[in-house]
Amino acid sequence: MCGICGIINFNKEKIDREKISSMVQMIKHRGPNDDGIYQFNNFALGSTRLSILDLSTDGHMPMFSNDKRYVIVYNGEIYNHIELRNELSSFYKFKSKSDTEVILAAYQKWGKKCLEKFNGMFSFVIYDHDTKEFFAARDRYGIKPFYYYYDSSIFIFCSEIYPIIESFNYLKEPNNQSIYNYLIFNKTNQTSDTFFKNIKKLQHGHSLSISNSIIKINKWYNIYDKLDNPIKSSDELKDLINDSINLRLRSDVSVGASLSGGLDSSVIVGNIYHKFKKKDLHTFSAIYKQNQIGDETVFINEFKSILSNMHYAKPTAESLFMDYEDFIITQNEPVPNTSAYAEYKVMESAKDIVTVILNGQGADEELAGYKYFFGYYFKELLIKFNLPKLFQELTKYISIHKSTYGLKAAIYFMLSSRLQSAIYIYNKNFYNRDFVNKYKKLSTIPDTIFKSNSLQQSLIDHFEHQFEHHLIWGDRSSMKFSLELRFPFLDHRIVESTLPAANELKINNGYTKNILRQASKDIIPEKIRLRSDKMGFETPEDEWFRKPFFKDLIMDTISSSSFSSRGFIDKKIALKMYNDHLLGKKNISQEIWKWINLEIWFNKFIDN
């Protein structure tokens, strides 16, 4: 796990050493154990290293192949590196035990097809001294980031955006289309665009090559080509999960786990404890006051009888007020709510205890864990005119969840893209009309996220166009504290077998993630296994934003001349809405957070 960066000058001019050194230092938190630079002719590659596998200097980067033909900078983990090393040992003489060298050997043996061999998370750049070609690639689902800028004279890349714009100040320009999608739809990271007009993100499952100053981008992983072997039983899923966890426990440093109190993280913790006998496992959780929104203490404590190393982060209004600037800077781009802050605090609580943390992200996206997936399922049943099943599932849903949200979601998903956008915009009349009218027609969100006609298609669309933001937020928060996050549910074998699985294995009798509940019998407490509510990483932000110190900050922000000059938000309506929030007449905490976050982001990243 590391940070990478680089500069390629197409005009054949030598790179300023100070420039690349500065970029390396700006991502030092991603790799505090080692760093290095390779400079040759018209390019420079930089790396910082968080030592996870092979803690010796043999793992130093940039790393060269035995014949010095190839050089790599790399961020991530290849979990099946041992198996690949054995497969490659007759072809390549290894000098280290690092997975970095395995990538080099694999590339030398199989070329760009090596990507299909990797089970892991990665972004890397390899330079071939013979062909003078650069090859960059990103993992299947977008766990590890890769940002870049290019024009006719230069190509710049980095694991984070900040070092690029800080080193090349002329790139500080906001992307108003991304801001529109953020403010109206609460969405980020759904395309290659970022919040910076000039900075792009290499999409998940894509590779990039540069030869003779020509850049080509290729989609090396297509999820639609991998859905021909659906899982059929809970025993199959159990075996896959165990194997995935086993691979992700490979480490030369200490390993812990997130424990939210929900089904997914509990399955991971339960398996580590019962299957792999890690009795000294350290877990990390976010908790709040009893009965506060977001508090999962009652479920987390179900593990107290078997775990003795349970650690708790306690995000509060006071802590957020102290941290908000650092948190916003850490994220590089605005985030639409404070749930990412809770994860940030969990990472902070783990930084002096472990170096690797296993996380439950991914199961909701594979097995329809979010409530709105009921809407897609109901829509599919209606389209197929399977009315008996629709009535059965609707009845069970309403009985268990005491809600009509799933039905409302189904109705919404049946509407045209134009109507879907109109509903979002209508509910957000505090945004400037000119701004909305200018960017609403260019938004791709309704057509890429809301138009699925089946449950399976909605899950695929989620993976393709929406899921990545969780991974990016987690990467930034964990790497801020020099931690590595690993995701057992994102083993590609699990993803590729659960997405095409029968609907009944996902949603059944009003419950989501049906097959995972079956697979976790006798592994996790029944109170968690049979939970019907879906909490997520929620925070009591509505309460927080009524605190006097936040009132002053929010009022000052909305009233500032810079806030008005952006042209996004009607200040008068925003002030009235916040007053209603203070009086408890409504909860607009998510909008409040977006206003604060966006304005501070402008102050920190654009204006200075």
Short mmCIF file of C-alpha atoms in Angstrom, two decimals, residues 153-470:
data_model
loop_
_atom_site.label_atom_id
_atom_site.label_comp_id
_atom_site.label_asym_id
_atom_site.label_seq_id
_atom_site.Cartn_x
_atom_site.Cartn_y
_atom_site.Cartn_z
CA SER A 153 3.04 18.89 -23.61
CA ILE A 154 2.68 17.00 -20.32
CA PHE A 155 1.09 14.06 -18.48
CA ILE A 156 0.84 14.15 -14.67
CA PHE A 157 -0.56 11.42 -12.41
CA CYS A 158 -0.94 10.83 -8.69
CA SER A 159 -2.82 8.78 -6.10
CA GLU A 160 -4.42 12.00 -4.89
CA ILE A 161 -5.56 15.18 -6.63
CA TYR A 162 -4.03 17.72 -4.26
CA PRO A 163 -0.36 17.20 -5.26
CA ILE A 164 -1.24 17.72 -8.92
CA ILE A 165 -3.05 21.03 -8.48
CA GLU A 166 -0.63 22.25 -5.82
CA SER A 167 2.36 21.57 -8.05
CA PHE A 168 0.65 22.94 -11.15
CA ASN A 169 -1.38 25.85 -9.84
CA TYR A 170 -2.94 26.69 -13.19
CA LEU A 171 -5.08 23.54 -12.93
CA LYS A 172 -7.20 24.92 -10.07
CA GLU A 173 -10.53 25.24 -11.84
CA PRO A 174 -13.85 23.87 -10.54
CA ASN A 175 -15.97 21.42 -12.53
CA ASN A 176 -19.49 22.84 -12.31
CA GLN A 177 -21.08 19.69 -13.76
CA SER A 178 -19.64 17.63 -10.90
CA ILE A 179 -20.83 20.29 -8.46
CA TYR A 180 -24.33 20.10 -9.96
CA ASN A 181 -24.48 16.30 -9.57
CA TYR A 182 -23.25 16.67 -6.00
CA LEU A 183 -25.73 19.37 -5.00
CA ILE A 184 -28.79 18.02 -6.79
CA PHE A 185 -28.33 14.22 -6.73
CA ASN A 186 -25.86 13.81 -3.82
CA LYS A 187 -23.60 11.88 -6.21
CA THR A 188 -19.84 11.90 -6.76
CA ASN A 189 -17.29 9.80 -8.67
CA GLN A 190 -19.80 8.31 -11.11
CA THR A 191 -17.70 9.15 -14.20
CA SER A 192 -14.07 9.92 -15.06
CA ASP A 193 -14.73 13.56 -14.12
CA THR A 194 -13.63 15.02 -10.80
CA PHE A 195 -14.53 18.27 -9.04
CA PHE A 196 -11.57 19.81 -10.85
CA LYS A 197 -12.28 20.62 -14.48
CA ASN A 198 -8.79 19.67 -15.65
CA ILE A 199 -8.23 16.52 -13.55
CA LYS A 200 -9.51 13.13 -14.67
CA LYS A 201 -9.85 9.84 -12.85
CA LEU A 202 -8.84 6.64 -14.60
CA GLN A 203 -12.01 4.60 -14.33
CA HIS A 204 -12.10 1.29 -12.48
CA GLY A 205 -11.28 -1.69 -14.65
CA HIS A 206 -9.46 0.53 -17.15
CA SER A 207 -5.87 0.76 -18.31
CA LEU A 208 -3.95 3.56 -19.97
CA SER A 209 -0.95 3.48 -22.27
CA ILE A 210 1.30 6.27 -23.50
CA SER A 211 3.50 5.82 -26.53
CA ASN A 212 4.98 8.58 -28.70
CA SER A 213 2.97 11.13 -26.70
CA ILE A 214 -0.29 9.39 -27.69
CA ILE A 215 -2.59 8.34 -24.85
CA LYS A 216 -4.94 5.39 -25.23
CA ILE A 217 -7.47 4.27 -22.61
CA ASN A 218 -8.82 0.73 -22.64
CA LYS A 219 -11.49 -1.03 -20.56
CA TRP A 220 -9.64 -4.18 -19.57
CA TYR A 221 -12.37 -5.53 -17.26
CA ASN A 222 -15.99 -5.80 -18.39
CA ILE A 223 -18.27 -7.09 -15.67
CA TYR A 224 -20.86 -8.21 -18.25
CA ASP A 225 -18.41 -10.81 -19.54
CA LYS A 226 -18.02 -12.35 -16.09
CA LEU A 227 -21.59 -13.22 -15.09
CA ASP A 228 -21.96 -16.76 -16.44
CA ASN A 229 -21.36 -18.67 -13.20
CA PRO A 230 -23.98 -17.59 -10.62
CA ILE A 231 -23.73 -18.85 -7.09
CA LYS A 232 -26.48 -21.29 -6.11
CA SER A 233 -26.03 -22.11 -2.44
CA SER A 234 -25.03 -20.56 0.85
CA ASP A 235 -22.28 -23.17 1.23
CA GLU A 236 -20.68 -21.93 -1.99
CA LEU A 237 -20.78 -18.36 -0.71
CA LYS A 238 -19.40 -19.40 2.67
CA ASP A 239 -16.41 -21.10 0.99
CA LEU A 240 -15.74 -18.06 -1.21
CA ILE A 241 -15.91 -15.67 1.74
CA ASN A 242 -13.55 -17.81 3.79
CA ASP A 243 -11.05 -18.04 0.96
CA SER A 244 -11.25 -14.32 0.33
CA ILE A 245 -10.68 -13.52 4.00
CA ASN A 246 -7.81 -15.99 4.14
CA LEU A 247 -6.08 -14.21 1.24
CA ARG A 248 -6.67 -10.80 2.83
CA LEU A 249 -5.20 -11.88 6.14
CA ARG A 250 -1.82 -12.24 4.40
CA SER A 251 0.37 -9.57 5.92
CA ASP A 252 3.70 -9.01 7.60
CA VAL A 253 2.10 -6.40 9.88
CA SER A 254 -0.85 -6.36 12.28
CA VAL A 255 -4.40 -6.86 10.91
CA GLY A 256 -7.68 -5.67 12.45
CA ALA A 257 -11.28 -5.28 11.29
CA SER A 258 -14.03 -2.70 11.14
CA LEU A 259 -17.11 -3.66 13.17
CA SER A 260 -20.16 -1.49 12.51
CA GLY A 261 -22.77 -3.75 14.08
CA GLY A 262 -24.28 -4.55 10.70
CA LEU A 263 -24.41 -7.90 8.96
CA ASP A 264 -21.47 -7.47 6.58
CA SER A 265 -18.70 -6.43 8.95
CA SER A 266 -20.01 -8.93 11.50
CA VAL A 267 -19.65 -11.77 8.99
CA ILE A 268 -16.01 -10.83 8.45
CA VAL A 269 -15.26 -10.53 12.17
CA GLY A 270 -17.15 -13.76 12.92
CA ASN A 271 -15.22 -15.67 10.27
CA ILE A 272 -11.85 -14.31 11.39
CA TYR A 273 -12.60 -15.36 14.95
CA HIS A 274 -14.28 -18.74 14.41
CA LYS A 275 -12.75 -19.98 11.15
CA PHE A 276 -9.24 -18.57 11.44
CA LYS A 277 -9.01 -18.64 15.25
CA LYS A 278 -7.75 -15.05 15.55
CA LYS A 279 -8.73 -14.71 19.19
CA ASP A 280 -6.70 -11.52 19.65
CA LEU A 281 -8.40 -9.68 16.79
CA HIS A 282 -8.66 -5.89 17.19
CA THR A 283 -11.96 -4.38 16.03
CA PHE A 284 -12.82 -0.71 15.43
CA SER A 285 -16.27 0.84 15.66
CA ALA A 286 -18.00 4.23 15.64
CA ILE A 287 -20.52 4.73 18.44
CA TYR A 288 -22.70 7.57 19.70
CA LYS A 289 -24.87 8.29 22.68
CA GLN A 290 -27.63 5.80 23.39
CA ASN A 291 -30.63 6.32 21.06
CA GLN A 292 -28.76 8.84 18.91
CA ILE A 293 -29.05 8.35 15.15
CA GLY A 294 -26.22 6.13 13.98
CA ASP A 295 -25.55 4.40 17.29
CA GLU A 296 -25.05 0.64 16.84
CA THR A 297 -23.60 -0.10 20.27
CA VAL A 298 -26.27 -2.67 21.14
CA PHE A 299 -25.30 -4.76 18.10
CA ILE A 300 -21.54 -4.19 18.34
CA ASN A 301 -21.63 -5.38 21.94
CA GLU A 302 -22.98 -8.75 20.79
CA PHE A 303 -19.30 -9.59 20.22
CA LYS A 304 -18.17 -8.57 23.70
CA SER A 305 -18.31 -12.10 25.05
CA ILE A 306 -15.65 -13.32 22.59
CA LEU A 307 -13.56 -10.25 21.71
CA SER A 308 -11.24 -8.57 24.17
CA ASN A 309 -9.70 -5.94 21.87
CA MET A 310 -12.66 -3.81 20.86
CA HIS A 311 -11.94 -0.13 20.17
CA TYR A 312 -14.45 2.69 19.83
CA ALA A 313 -14.34 5.99 18.00
CA LYS A 314 -16.85 8.52 19.29
CA PRO A 315 -17.60 11.17 16.65
CA THR A 316 -19.35 14.18 18.16
CA ALA A 317 -20.44 17.63 17.09
CA GLU A 318 -17.41 18.97 18.94
CA SER A 319 -14.98 16.60 17.21
CA LEU A 320 -16.42 17.38 13.78
CA PHE A 321 -16.12 21.09 14.49
CA MET A 322 -12.47 20.58 15.39
CA ASP A 323 -11.79 18.29 12.41
CA TYR A 324 -13.92 19.58 9.55
CA GLU A 325 -11.16 21.50 7.76
CA ASP A 326 -8.69 18.64 8.01
CA PHE A 327 -11.36 16.14 6.96
CA ILE A 328 -12.34 18.21 3.90
CA ILE A 329 -8.69 18.62 2.91
CA THR A 330 -8.13 14.88 3.39
CA GLN A 331 -10.95 14.06 1.00
CA ASN A 332 -9.67 16.42 -1.75
CA GLU A 333 -13.23 16.62 -3.11
CA PRO A 334 -16.59 17.36 -1.44
CA VAL A 335 -18.53 14.47 0.11
CA PRO A 336 -22.34 14.65 0.38
CA ASN A 337 -22.79 13.74 4.05
CA THR A 338 -20.89 13.19 7.28
CA SER A 339 -20.98 9.39 7.20
CA ALA A 340 -17.50 9.52 5.67
CA TYR A 341 -16.42 11.50 8.73
CA ALA A 342 -17.44 8.61 10.98
CA GLU A 343 -15.18 6.34 8.95
CA TYR A 344 -12.42 8.95 9.20
CA LYS A 345 -12.67 8.81 13.02
CA VAL A 346 -12.64 5.01 13.00
CA MET A 347 -9.43 5.09 10.98
CA GLU A 348 -7.94 7.61 13.38
CA SER A 349 -8.74 5.32 16.32
CA ALA A 350 -6.87 2.44 14.64
CA LYS A 351 -3.73 4.24 13.49
CA ASP A 352 -1.50 3.31 16.44
CA ILE A 353 -2.84 -0.22 16.89
CA VAL A 354 -2.89 -1.98 13.50
CA THR A 355 -1.72 -1.27 9.94
CA VAL A 356 -4.30 -3.28 7.97
CA ILE A 357 -8.09 -3.24 8.44
CA LEU A 358 -10.60 -5.58 6.84
CA ASN A 359 -13.85 -3.84 5.89
CA GLY A 360 -17.33 -5.11 5.00
CA GLN A 361 -17.93 -2.81 2.03
CA GLY A 362 -19.35 -4.53 -1.03
CA ALA A 363 -21.95 -6.97 0.26
CA ASP A 364 -24.77 -4.41 0.07
CA GLU A 365 -23.87 -3.69 -3.53
CA GLU A 366 -23.72 -7.39 -4.47
CA LEU A 367 -26.77 -8.63 -2.58
CA ALA A 368 -29.18 -5.68 -2.68
CA GLY A 369 -28.60 -4.50 0.87
CA TYR A 370 -29.86 -0.94 0.46
CA LYS A 371 -33.56 -0.21 0.79
CA TYR A 372 -33.89 1.33 -2.66
CA PHE A 373 -33.05 -2.04 -4.23
CA PHE A 374 -36.53 -3.15 -3.15
CA GLY A 375 -37.80 -0.53 -5.60
CA TYR A 376 -35.90 -2.11 -8.49
CA TYR A 377 -37.12 -5.57 -7.50
CA PHE A 378 -40.74 -4.43 -7.31
CA LYS A 379 -40.34 -2.70 -10.67
CA GLU A 380 -38.99 -5.90 -12.23
CA LEU A 381 -41.85 -7.98 -10.86
CA LEU A 382 -44.36 -5.47 -12.22
CA ILE A 383 -42.71 -5.38 -15.67
CA LYS A 384 -42.78 -9.18 -15.78
CA PHE A 385 -46.41 -9.07 -14.58
CA ASN A 386 -45.53 -11.43 -11.74
CA LEU A 387 -48.28 -9.99 -9.59
CA PRO A 388 -48.54 -12.82 -7.01
CA LYS A 389 -44.84 -12.50 -6.17
CA LEU A 390 -45.06 -8.71 -6.18
CA PHE A 391 -47.98 -8.78 -3.74
CA GLN A 392 -46.16 -11.28 -1.51
CA GLU A 393 -42.94 -9.28 -1.38
CA LEU A 394 -44.71 -5.94 -0.95
CA THR A 395 -46.76 -7.31 1.92
CA LYS A 396 -43.70 -8.78 3.62
CA TYR A 397 -41.71 -5.60 3.06
CA ILE A 398 -44.33 -3.33 4.60
CA SER A 399 -44.89 -5.74 7.50
CA ILE A 400 -41.20 -6.03 8.38
CA HIS A 401 -39.97 -2.52 7.65
CA LYS A 402 -43.12 -0.57 8.58
CA SER A 403 -42.47 1.59 5.56
CA THR A 404 -43.68 2.29 2.02
CA TYR A 405 -40.26 3.53 0.89
CA GLY A 406 -39.67 0.52 -1.38
CA LEU A 407 -43.00 1.08 -3.15
CA LYS A 408 -42.29 4.79 -3.59
CA ALA A 409 -38.84 3.93 -4.96
CA ALA A 410 -40.42 1.54 -7.49
CA ILE A 411 -42.80 4.26 -8.69
CA TYR A 412 -39.91 6.72 -8.99
CA PHE A 413 -37.82 4.24 -10.99
CA MET A 414 -40.75 3.81 -13.42
CA LEU A 415 -40.70 7.49 -14.35
CA SER A 416 -38.90 9.05 -17.31
CA SER A 417 -35.43 10.50 -16.82
CA ARG A 418 -36.87 13.96 -17.30
CA LEU A 419 -39.44 13.49 -14.53
CA GLN A 420 -36.86 11.91 -12.22
CA SER A 421 -34.61 14.95 -12.60
CA ALA A 422 -37.55 17.31 -12.17
CA ILE A 423 -38.48 15.72 -8.84
CA TYR A 424 -34.96 16.13 -7.49
CA ILE A 425 -34.81 19.72 -8.69
CA TYR A 426 -38.28 20.55 -7.37
CA ASN A 427 -37.26 19.44 -3.90
CA LYS A 428 -34.19 21.68 -4.09
CA ASN A 429 -35.67 25.07 -4.96
CA PHE A 430 -32.90 26.81 -3.01
CA TYR A 431 -30.45 26.25 -5.86
CA ASN A 432 -29.94 29.00 -8.41
CA ARG A 433 -32.24 28.50 -11.42
CA ASP A 434 -29.66 29.57 -13.99
CA PHE A 435 -27.13 27.13 -12.55
CA VAL A 436 -29.67 24.28 -12.56
CA ASN A 437 -30.94 24.98 -16.06
CA LYS A 438 -27.42 25.13 -17.46
CA TYR A 439 -26.24 21.76 -16.13
CA LYS A 440 -29.33 19.56 -15.71
CA LYS A 441 -29.40 18.47 -19.38
CA LEU A 442 -25.80 17.28 -19.24
CA SER A 443 -26.21 15.09 -16.15
CA THR A 444 -26.00 11.38 -16.94
CA ILE A 445 -27.16 10.22 -13.51
CA PRO A 446 -30.84 9.46 -14.27
CA ASP A 447 -29.95 7.35 -17.31
CA THR A 448 -27.03 5.46 -15.74
CA ILE A 449 -28.32 4.89 -12.21
CA PHE A 450 -32.13 5.15 -12.10
CA LYS A 451 -33.24 3.37 -15.31
CA SER A 452 -32.53 -0.29 -14.49
CA ASN A 453 -35.44 -2.62 -15.34
CA SER A 454 -34.34 -5.51 -13.15
CA LEU A 455 -32.74 -6.09 -9.77
CA GLN A 456 -29.65 -7.62 -11.35
CA GLN A 457 -29.24 -4.72 -13.76
CA SER A 458 -29.56 -2.23 -10.90
CA LEU A 459 -26.75 -3.98 -9.04
CA ILE A 460 -24.52 -3.96 -12.11
CA ASP A 461 -25.31 -0.28 -12.74
CA HIS A 462 -24.44 0.37 -9.10
CA PHE A 463 -21.05 -1.25 -9.51
CA GLU A 464 -20.40 0.55 -12.78
CA HIS A 465 -21.59 4.06 -11.93
CA GLN A 466 -22.13 4.61 -8.21
CA PHE A 467 -20.27 2.27 -5.86
CA GLU A 468 -16.80 3.73 -6.26
CA HIS A 469 -17.37 6.79 -4.08
CA HIS A 470 -17.44 4.65 -0.93
#
